[in-house]
Amino acid sequence: MNDLTRSTLTVNGTTLVLAADGGFNGIVALTPGANTLTFIATDAAGNHTQVDRPLVRDNDAPAVVMASPSDQVLVKTTTVTVRGTITDASTVTLNGTPLTIAADRTYQSTIALSEGLNTITLVATDAAGNAATVVRSVTLDTTAPVLAVTTPADGITVPDDNITVAGTATDQSAVHVTVNGAAVSLSSGGAFSTTAALASGSNAIAIIATDSVGNSTTVTRSVTKQAAIDPNLPPDPRRVAPTLNRTVATNQAAATTFLYTGTNPIQTGVVAGTIVPARVSTLRGRVLARSGAALPGATITIRNHPEFGATKSRADGWYDLVVNGGGKV
């Protein structure tokens, strides 16, 4: 400020200190929001000059909303979309990289994730230097649960209608376990135990462990349930055959007589005198269903020779039938 006479200077009524070179300084209180600074310089003769300067006192940080992602979220995708709105910001950075804000004050960007914990930091700064920071923690989990099935062993055969299925399932997030589609509860350490129903024949038991983001591990156990043995079916000849005297020679006739004689023979209805000792021959075979499975209970006879009686296929489909060899049978 310059004048021919000594002058005074006030700003909003507050007198400022003037230096010899016309410079001035002082402190003027401001209110939040819009302010006007009124400078009035007055010389010794009472002449004055007024200058007004509008300004805004801004102590408020930008308003930042991060709609996605949520904090402390688990995901299985290798990227995450960061989006939301920001008002009153002149510069914005996302993990240190400048971020463009749209005309409607929205923002959206894709961040690549590393396996494990990731920190996403957004900083919005206004023209006055006020800054707002939003931090999100996102964990990338692409690892499937660890599933250990302790029972049953794979490929076993049992006679029971049900079998115990047990093991452990662990993961860094919550784990859900199903056995053949039925949910199973977990105890301490991820241990589980349940039973699975078995149908006669081959059974596939599927144990699936799934974590909270959808990663899953499947273990399959094959278990065969033995078919109930029909008491009306012939026994295996090896279980009922008389013990042979290995110190003497045994002929075929003597070794096979038990098959068609006695109170409960394997081959029934043989007419007395039909089997000629010198011509004895044993037919052995197996009866299968179209599926290839053993077919028990099938009746086996010799066509047009009812004198040889009949037998039935056993639980495993096998049969033994004594006939006379040396001719067409």
Tab-separated table of C-alpha atoms in Angstrom:
chain	number	residue	atom	x	y	z
A	1	MET	CA	0.000	0.000	0.000
A	2	ASN	CA	1.410	3.375	-0.973
A	3	ASP	CA	0.328	6.950	-0.210
A	4	LEU	CA	1.903	10.392	0.221
A	5	THR	CA	0.880	10.495	3.871
A	6	ARG	CA	0.897	8.021	6.689
A	7	SER	CA	-2.002	5.635	6.217
A	8	THR	CA	-3.841	2.928	8.118
A	9	LEU	CA	-5.258	-0.378	6.846
A	10	THR	CA	-8.119	-2.416	8.248
A	11	VAL	CA	-9.471	-5.785	7.156
A	12	ASN	CA	-12.985	-6.498	8.339
A	13	GLY	CA	-12.396	-3.896	11.055
A	14	THR	CA	-9.089	-5.344	12.214
A	15	THR	CA	-6.116	-2.986	11.895
A	16	LEU	CA	-3.097	-4.529	10.226
A	17	VAL	CA	0.533	-3.622	10.798
A	18	LEU	CA	2.072	-1.618	7.947
A	19	ALA	CA	5.745	-1.937	7.085
A	20	ALA	CA	7.915	0.963	5.908
A	21	ASP	CA	7.825	-0.404	2.367
A	22	GLY	CA	4.010	-0.496	2.351
A	23	GLY	CA	3.704	-4.185	3.078
A	24	PHE	CA	1.207	-5.393	5.667
A	25	ASN	CA	0.313	-8.510	7.584
A	26	GLY	CA	-2.104	-9.660	10.238
A	27	ILE	CA	-4.570	-12.323	11.276
A	28	VAL	CA	-8.253	-12.137	10.430
A	29	ALA	CA	-10.800	-14.610	11.780
A	30	LEU	CA	-12.855	-16.529	9.226
A	31	THR	CA	-16.133	-18.363	9.601
A	32	PRO	CA	-16.843	-21.725	7.978
A	33	GLY	CA	-18.101	-21.399	4.441
A	34	ALA	CA	-18.143	-18.196	2.350
A	35	ASN	CA	-16.290	-15.139	3.656
A	36	THR	CA	-15.562	-11.636	2.261
A	37	LEU	CA	-12.407	-9.767	3.234
A	38	THR	CA	-12.940	-5.996	3.097
A	39	PHE	CA	-9.688	-4.025	2.908
A	40	ILE	CA	-9.959	-0.264	3.735
A	41	ALA	CA	-6.870	1.919	3.419
A	42	THR	CA	-7.181	5.452	4.891
A	43	ASP	CA	-4.582	8.252	4.547
A	44	ALA	CA	-3.937	11.127	6.916
A	45	ALA	CA	-6.408	13.372	5.066
A	46	GLY	CA	-9.212	10.837	5.497
A	47	ASN	CA	-9.192	9.617	1.933
A	48	HIS	CA	-9.755	5.866	1.711
A	49	THR	CA	-9.737	3.011	-0.758
A	50	GLN	CA	-11.756	-0.206	-0.319
A	51	VAL	CA	-11.047	-3.609	-1.887
A	52	ASP	CA	-13.196	-6.717	-1.324
A	53	ARG	CA	-11.893	-10.257	-1.655
A	54	PRO	CA	-14.309	-13.201	-1.445
A	55	LEU	CA	-12.975	-16.561	-0.171
A	56	VAL	CA	-14.231	-19.802	1.277
A	57	ARG	CA	-13.094	-21.406	4.486
A	58	ASP	CA	-13.160	-25.171	3.743
A	59	ASN	CA	-12.262	-27.562	6.559
A	60	ASP	CA	-14.408	-30.461	5.304
A	61	ALA	CA	-12.842	-33.471	3.642
A	62	PRO	CA	-14.401	-34.786	0.431
A	63	ALA	CA	-17.395	-37.096	0.847
A	64	VAL	CA	-16.355	-40.560	-0.317
A	65	VAL	CA	-18.664	-43.553	-0.717
A	66	MET	CA	-17.202	-46.941	-1.717
A	67	ALA	CA	-20.112	-49.144	-2.698
A	68	SER	CA	-17.906	-52.064	-3.717
A	69	PRO	CA	-16.081	-54.066	-2.501
A	70	SER	CA	-17.199	-54.613	1.077
A	71	ASP	CA	-14.551	-54.586	3.768
A	72	GLN	CA	-12.948	-57.878	4.858
A	73	VAL	CA	-14.608	-59.771	2.020
A	74	LEU	CA	-13.466	-63.134	0.625
A	75	VAL	CA	-13.466	-63.623	-3.160
A	76	LYS	CA	-12.306	-66.323	-5.592
A	77	THR	CA	-11.877	-64.047	-8.634
A	78	THR	CA	-8.426	-62.593	-9.371
A	79	THR	CA	-9.813	-59.064	-9.853
A	80	VAL	CA	-12.264	-56.904	-7.962
A	81	THR	CA	-14.283	-53.879	-9.109
A	82	VAL	CA	-13.930	-50.745	-6.994
A	83	ARG	CA	-16.816	-48.313	-7.463
A	84	GLY	CA	-18.673	-45.537	-5.659
A	85	THR	CA	-19.135	-41.750	-5.546
A	86	ILE	CA	-16.979	-38.793	-4.506
A	87	THR	CA	-17.958	-35.152	-4.005
A	88	ASP	CA	-15.715	-32.110	-3.458
A	89	ALA	CA	-12.455	-33.642	-4.609
A	90	SER	CA	-9.880	-32.278	-7.002
A	91	THR	CA	-7.509	-35.253	-6.980
A	92	VAL	CA	-8.208	-38.935	-6.301
A	93	THR	CA	-5.814	-41.869	-6.119
A	94	LEU	CA	-6.514	-45.592	-5.873
A	95	ASN	CA	-3.600	-47.559	-4.435
A	96	GLY	CA	-1.415	-44.596	-5.403
A	97	THR	CA	-2.611	-44.415	-9.026
A	98	PRO	CA	-4.639	-41.369	-10.191
A	99	LEU	CA	-8.324	-42.189	-10.570
A	100	THR	CA	-10.672	-40.395	-12.962
A	101	ILE	CA	-13.984	-39.183	-11.593
A	102	ALA	CA	-16.946	-39.054	-13.990
A	103	ALA	CA	-19.076	-35.956	-14.488
A	104	ASP	CA	-21.755	-37.397	-12.203
A	105	ARG	CA	-19.069	-37.816	-9.485
A	106	THR	CA	-19.010	-41.610	-9.790
A	107	TYR	CA	-15.898	-43.738	-10.154
A	108	GLN	CA	-15.149	-47.327	-11.146
A	109	SER	CA	-11.902	-49.232	-11.542
A	110	THR	CA	-10.665	-52.838	-11.594
A	111	ILE	CA	-7.933	-53.946	-9.213
A	112	ALA	CA	-5.855	-57.113	-9.702
A	113	LEU	CA	-5.609	-59.263	-6.578
A	114	SER	CA	-2.883	-61.470	-5.209
A	115	GLU	CA	-3.579	-64.677	-3.325
A	116	GLY	CA	-4.298	-63.884	0.305
A	117	LEU	CA	-4.940	-60.497	1.914
A	118	ASN	CA	-5.109	-57.399	-0.333
A	119	THR	CA	-5.475	-53.784	0.854
A	120	ILE	CA	-7.306	-51.268	-1.330
A	121	THR	CA	-6.717	-47.606	-0.425
A	122	LEU	CA	-8.587	-44.657	-1.985
A	123	VAL	CA	-7.512	-41.088	-1.141
A	124	ALA	CA	-9.589	-38.071	-2.233
A	125	THR	CA	-8.163	-34.539	-1.734
A	126	ASP	CA	-10.007	-31.251	-2.295
A	127	ALA	CA	-8.607	-27.903	-3.437
A	128	ALA	CA	-8.074	-26.808	0.159
A	129	GLY	CA	-5.913	-29.842	0.901
A	130	ASN	CA	-8.501	-31.669	2.973
A	131	ALA	CA	-8.226	-35.406	2.380
A	132	ALA	CA	-10.501	-38.406	2.926
A	133	THR	CA	-9.212	-41.976	2.936
A	134	VAL	CA	-11.180	-45.210	2.533
A	135	VAL	CA	-9.499	-48.585	3.051
A	136	ARG	CA	-10.882	-51.997	2.153
A	137	SER	CA	-9.403	-55.428	2.956
A	138	VAL	CA	-10.097	-58.096	0.322
A	139	THR	CA	-8.831	-61.680	0.569
A	140	LEU	CA	-8.359	-63.730	-2.586
A	141	ASP	CA	-8.995	-67.422	-1.923
A	142	THR	CA	-8.553	-69.786	-4.870
A	143	THR	CA	-7.490	-72.753	-2.735
A	144	ALA	CA	-9.952	-75.606	-2.326
A	145	PRO	CA	-10.616	-77.060	1.142
A	146	VAL	CA	-8.425	-79.876	2.425
A	147	LEU	CA	-10.656	-82.953	2.609
A	148	ALA	CA	-9.437	-86.165	4.234
A	149	VAL	CA	-11.784	-89.167	4.324
A	150	THR	CA	-10.675	-91.686	6.935
A	151	THR	CA	-13.507	-94.148	6.427
A	152	PRO	CA	-14.665	-96.027	4.412
A	153	ALA	CA	-11.677	-97.312	2.491
A	154	ASP	CA	-12.097	-97.236	-1.262
A	155	GLY	CA	-13.198	-100.484	-2.924
A	156	ILE	CA	-14.286	-102.364	0.193
A	157	THR	CA	-17.118	-104.899	0.321
A	158	VAL	CA	-19.477	-105.007	3.295
A	159	PRO	CA	-22.688	-106.862	4.183
A	160	ASP	CA	-24.325	-103.872	5.917
A	161	ASP	CA	-27.190	-101.640	4.825
A	162	ASN	CA	-25.337	-98.499	6.023
A	163	ILE	CA	-21.707	-97.469	6.315
A	164	THR	CA	-19.952	-94.835	8.398
A	165	VAL	CA	-18.416	-91.940	6.471
A	166	ALA	CA	-15.950	-89.880	8.495
A	167	GLY	CA	-13.011	-87.523	8.038
A	168	THR	CA	-11.987	-83.874	8.286
A	169	ALA	CA	-12.498	-80.778	6.114
A	170	THR	CA	-10.499	-77.599	6.722
A	171	ASP	CA	-10.053	-74.234	4.997
A	172	GLN	CA	-9.233	-70.613	5.833
A	173	SER	CA	-12.961	-69.849	5.542
A	174	ALA	CA	-16.089	-71.682	6.645
A	175	VAL	CA	-16.535	-75.134	5.094
A	176	HIS	CA	-19.760	-76.898	4.092
A	177	VAL	CA	-19.651	-80.697	3.703
A	178	THR	CA	-22.143	-82.992	1.990
A	179	VAL	CA	-22.210	-86.773	1.688
A	180	ASN	CA	-24.196	-87.906	-1.348
A	181	GLY	CA	-25.900	-84.497	-1.311
A	182	ALA	CA	-26.881	-84.510	2.375
A	183	ALA	CA	-25.383	-81.786	4.560
A	184	VAL	CA	-23.097	-82.941	7.381
A	185	SER	CA	-22.257	-80.896	10.470
A	186	LEU	CA	-18.619	-80.253	11.398
A	187	SER	CA	-17.181	-80.378	14.888
A	188	SER	CA	-13.953	-78.947	16.286
A	189	GLY	CA	-11.081	-79.153	13.841
A	190	GLY	CA	-13.405	-79.760	10.899
A	191	ALA	CA	-14.160	-83.368	11.872
A	192	PHE	CA	-17.332	-84.984	10.555
A	193	SER	CA	-19.031	-88.360	10.829
A	194	THR	CA	-22.274	-89.624	9.328
A	195	THR	CA	-23.765	-92.722	7.737
A	196	ALA	CA	-24.613	-93.441	4.118
A	197	ALA	CA	-27.212	-95.941	2.977
A	198	LEU	CA	-26.032	-98.745	0.708
A	199	ALA	CA	-27.907	-100.481	-2.067
A	200	SER	CA	-27.144	-104.040	-3.032
A	201	GLY	CA	-24.115	-104.153	-5.317
A	202	SER	CA	-21.780	-101.274	-6.161
A	203	ASN	CA	-22.237	-97.878	-4.449
A	204	ALA	CA	-20.470	-94.570	-5.098
A	205	ILE	CA	-20.234	-92.295	-2.052
A	206	ALA	CA	-19.408	-88.669	-2.938
A	207	ILE	CA	-18.014	-86.468	-0.169
A	208	ILE	CA	-17.820	-82.772	-1.154
A	209	ALA	CA	-16.271	-79.965	0.902
A	210	THR	CA	-17.052	-76.396	-0.261
A	211	ASP	CA	-15.652	-73.186	1.251
A	212	SER	CA	-17.450	-69.851	1.605
A	213	VAL	CA	-16.398	-68.593	-1.849
A	214	GLY	CA	-17.289	-71.782	-3.726
A	215	ASN	CA	-13.953	-73.613	-3.981
A	216	SER	CA	-14.642	-77.325	-3.550
A	217	THR	CA	-12.903	-80.664	-3.120
A	218	THR	CA	-14.560	-84.004	-3.904
A	219	VAL	CA	-13.563	-87.450	-2.680
A	220	THR	CA	-15.410	-90.524	-3.957
A	221	ARG	CA	-15.432	-93.893	-2.263
A	222	SER	CA	-16.600	-97.074	-3.995
A	223	VAL	CA	-18.297	-99.515	-1.627
A	224	THR	CA	-19.937	-102.816	-2.579
A	225	LYS	CA	-22.752	-104.213	-0.517
A	226	GLN	CA	-22.879	-107.988	-0.589
A	227	ALA	CA	-26.144	-109.391	-1.812
A	228	ALA	CA	-27.970	-111.469	0.777
A	229	ILE	CA	-27.293	-115.130	0.214
A	230	ASP	CA	-30.489	-116.999	-0.643
A	231	PRO	CA	-30.586	-120.160	1.485
A	232	ASN	CA	-32.328	-121.883	-1.420
A	233	LEU	CA	-29.309	-121.424	-3.682
A	234	PRO	CA	-26.682	-124.174	-3.938
A	235	PRO	CA	-23.551	-123.720	-1.813
A	236	ASP	CA	-20.108	-123.409	-3.286
A	237	PRO	CA	-18.924	-127.043	-3.798
A	238	ARG	CA	-15.580	-126.134	-2.248
A	239	ARG	CA	-17.339	-125.598	1.092
A	240	VAL	CA	-19.229	-128.887	1.160
A	241	ALA	CA	-17.018	-131.294	-0.765
A	242	PRO	CA	-15.683	-134.193	1.321
A	243	THR	CA	-12.007	-134.102	2.120
A	244	LEU	CA	-9.964	-136.147	-0.341
A	245	ASN	CA	-7.356	-138.633	0.796
A	246	ARG	CA	-4.291	-137.350	-1.004
A	247	THR	CA	-2.310	-140.498	-0.171
A	248	VAL	CA	-4.300	-142.532	-2.664
A	249	ALA	CA	-5.497	-141.936	-6.212
A	250	THR	CA	-8.981	-140.480	-6.483
A	251	ASN	CA	-11.034	-140.939	-9.637
A	252	GLN	CA	-13.467	-138.418	-11.080
A	253	ALA	CA	-16.507	-140.470	-10.189
A	254	ALA	CA	-15.654	-140.661	-6.503
A	255	ALA	CA	-14.688	-136.994	-6.336
A	256	THR	CA	-17.999	-135.742	-7.785
A	257	THR	CA	-20.547	-138.105	-6.254
A	258	PHE	CA	-21.383	-135.588	-3.479
A	259	LEU	CA	-22.693	-133.147	-6.121
A	260	TYR	CA	-25.734	-135.265	-6.989
A	261	THR	CA	-26.197	-137.649	-4.048
A	262	GLY	CA	-27.047	-137.261	-0.376
A	263	THR	CA	-29.868	-135.532	1.499
A	264	ASN	CA	-29.355	-132.062	0.028
A	265	PRO	CA	-27.388	-132.418	-3.224
A	266	ILE	CA	-26.256	-129.492	-5.338
A	267	GLN	CA	-27.542	-131.268	-8.466
A	268	THR	CA	-31.049	-132.529	-7.848
A	269	GLY	CA	-33.306	-135.015	-9.642
A	270	VAL	CA	-30.588	-137.271	-11.039
A	271	VAL	CA	-32.151	-140.641	-11.902
A	272	ALA	CA	-30.408	-143.500	-10.132
A	273	GLY	CA	-27.911	-145.267	-12.343
A	274	THR	CA	-27.753	-142.399	-14.852
A	275	ILE	CA	-24.169	-141.389	-14.073
A	276	VAL	CA	-21.746	-143.943	-15.482
A	277	PRO	CA	-18.515	-143.892	-13.409
A	278	ALA	CA	-16.307	-144.495	-16.425
A	279	ARG	CA	-17.837	-141.572	-18.306
A	280	VAL	CA	-18.206	-138.979	-15.500
A	281	SER	CA	-17.609	-135.377	-16.589
A	282	THR	CA	-18.343	-132.166	-14.693
A	283	LEU	CA	-19.655	-129.115	-16.532
A	284	ARG	CA	-18.783	-125.844	-14.885
A	285	GLY	CA	-19.934	-122.400	-15.982
A	286	ARG	CA	-21.411	-119.065	-14.984
A	287	VAL	CA	-24.725	-117.335	-15.653
A	288	LEU	CA	-24.671	-113.547	-16.203
A	289	ALA	CA	-27.358	-110.915	-16.637
A	290	ARG	CA	-27.333	-108.677	-19.719
A	291	SER	CA	-25.529	-106.065	-17.629
A	292	GLY	CA	-22.687	-108.501	-17.018
A	293	ALA	CA	-23.552	-108.952	-13.337
A	294	ALA	CA	-23.795	-112.405	-11.785
A	295	LEU	CA	-27.280	-113.919	-12.083
A	296	PRO	CA	-28.069	-116.257	-9.168
A	297	GLY	CA	-30.954	-118.733	-9.056
A	298	ALA	CA	-31.002	-119.668	-12.757
A	299	THR	CA	-31.949	-123.301	-13.391
A	300	ILE	CA	-29.483	-125.292	-15.504
A	301	THR	CA	-30.526	-128.544	-17.174
A	302	ILE	CA	-29.361	-130.705	-20.076
A	303	ARG	CA	-31.722	-130.305	-23.006
A	304	ASN	CA	-33.669	-133.471	-23.765
A	305	HIS	CA	-31.927	-135.304	-20.911
A	306	PRO	CA	-34.082	-134.919	-17.805
A	307	GLU	CA	-32.314	-137.903	-16.260
A	308	PHE	CA	-29.394	-135.640	-15.376
A	309	GLY	CA	-31.667	-133.564	-13.174
A	310	ALA	CA	-30.889	-129.876	-12.656
A	311	THR	CA	-28.931	-127.393	-10.603
A	312	LYS	CA	-29.111	-123.655	-9.941
A	313	SER	CA	-26.562	-120.916	-10.336
A	314	ARG	CA	-25.087	-119.792	-7.043
A	315	ALA	CA	-24.889	-116.227	-5.610
A	316	ASP	CA	-21.826	-115.564	-7.779
A	317	GLY	CA	-23.521	-116.994	-10.901
A	318	TRP	CA	-21.351	-120.117	-11.065
A	319	TYR	CA	-22.766	-123.677	-11.352
A	320	ASP	CA	-21.527	-127.305	-11.498
A	321	LEU	CA	-23.369	-130.123	-13.261
A	322	VAL	CA	-22.293	-133.787	-13.526
A	323	VAL	CA	-23.023	-135.564	-16.841
A	324	ASN	CA	-21.762	-138.510	-18.865
A	325	GLY	CA	-18.994	-137.609	-21.219
A	326	GLY	CA	-18.114	-139.266	-24.504
A	327	GLY	CA	-21.153	-138.071	-26.419
A	328	LYS	CA	-23.156	-135.048	-27.400
A	329	VAL	CA	-24.556	-133.160	-24.406
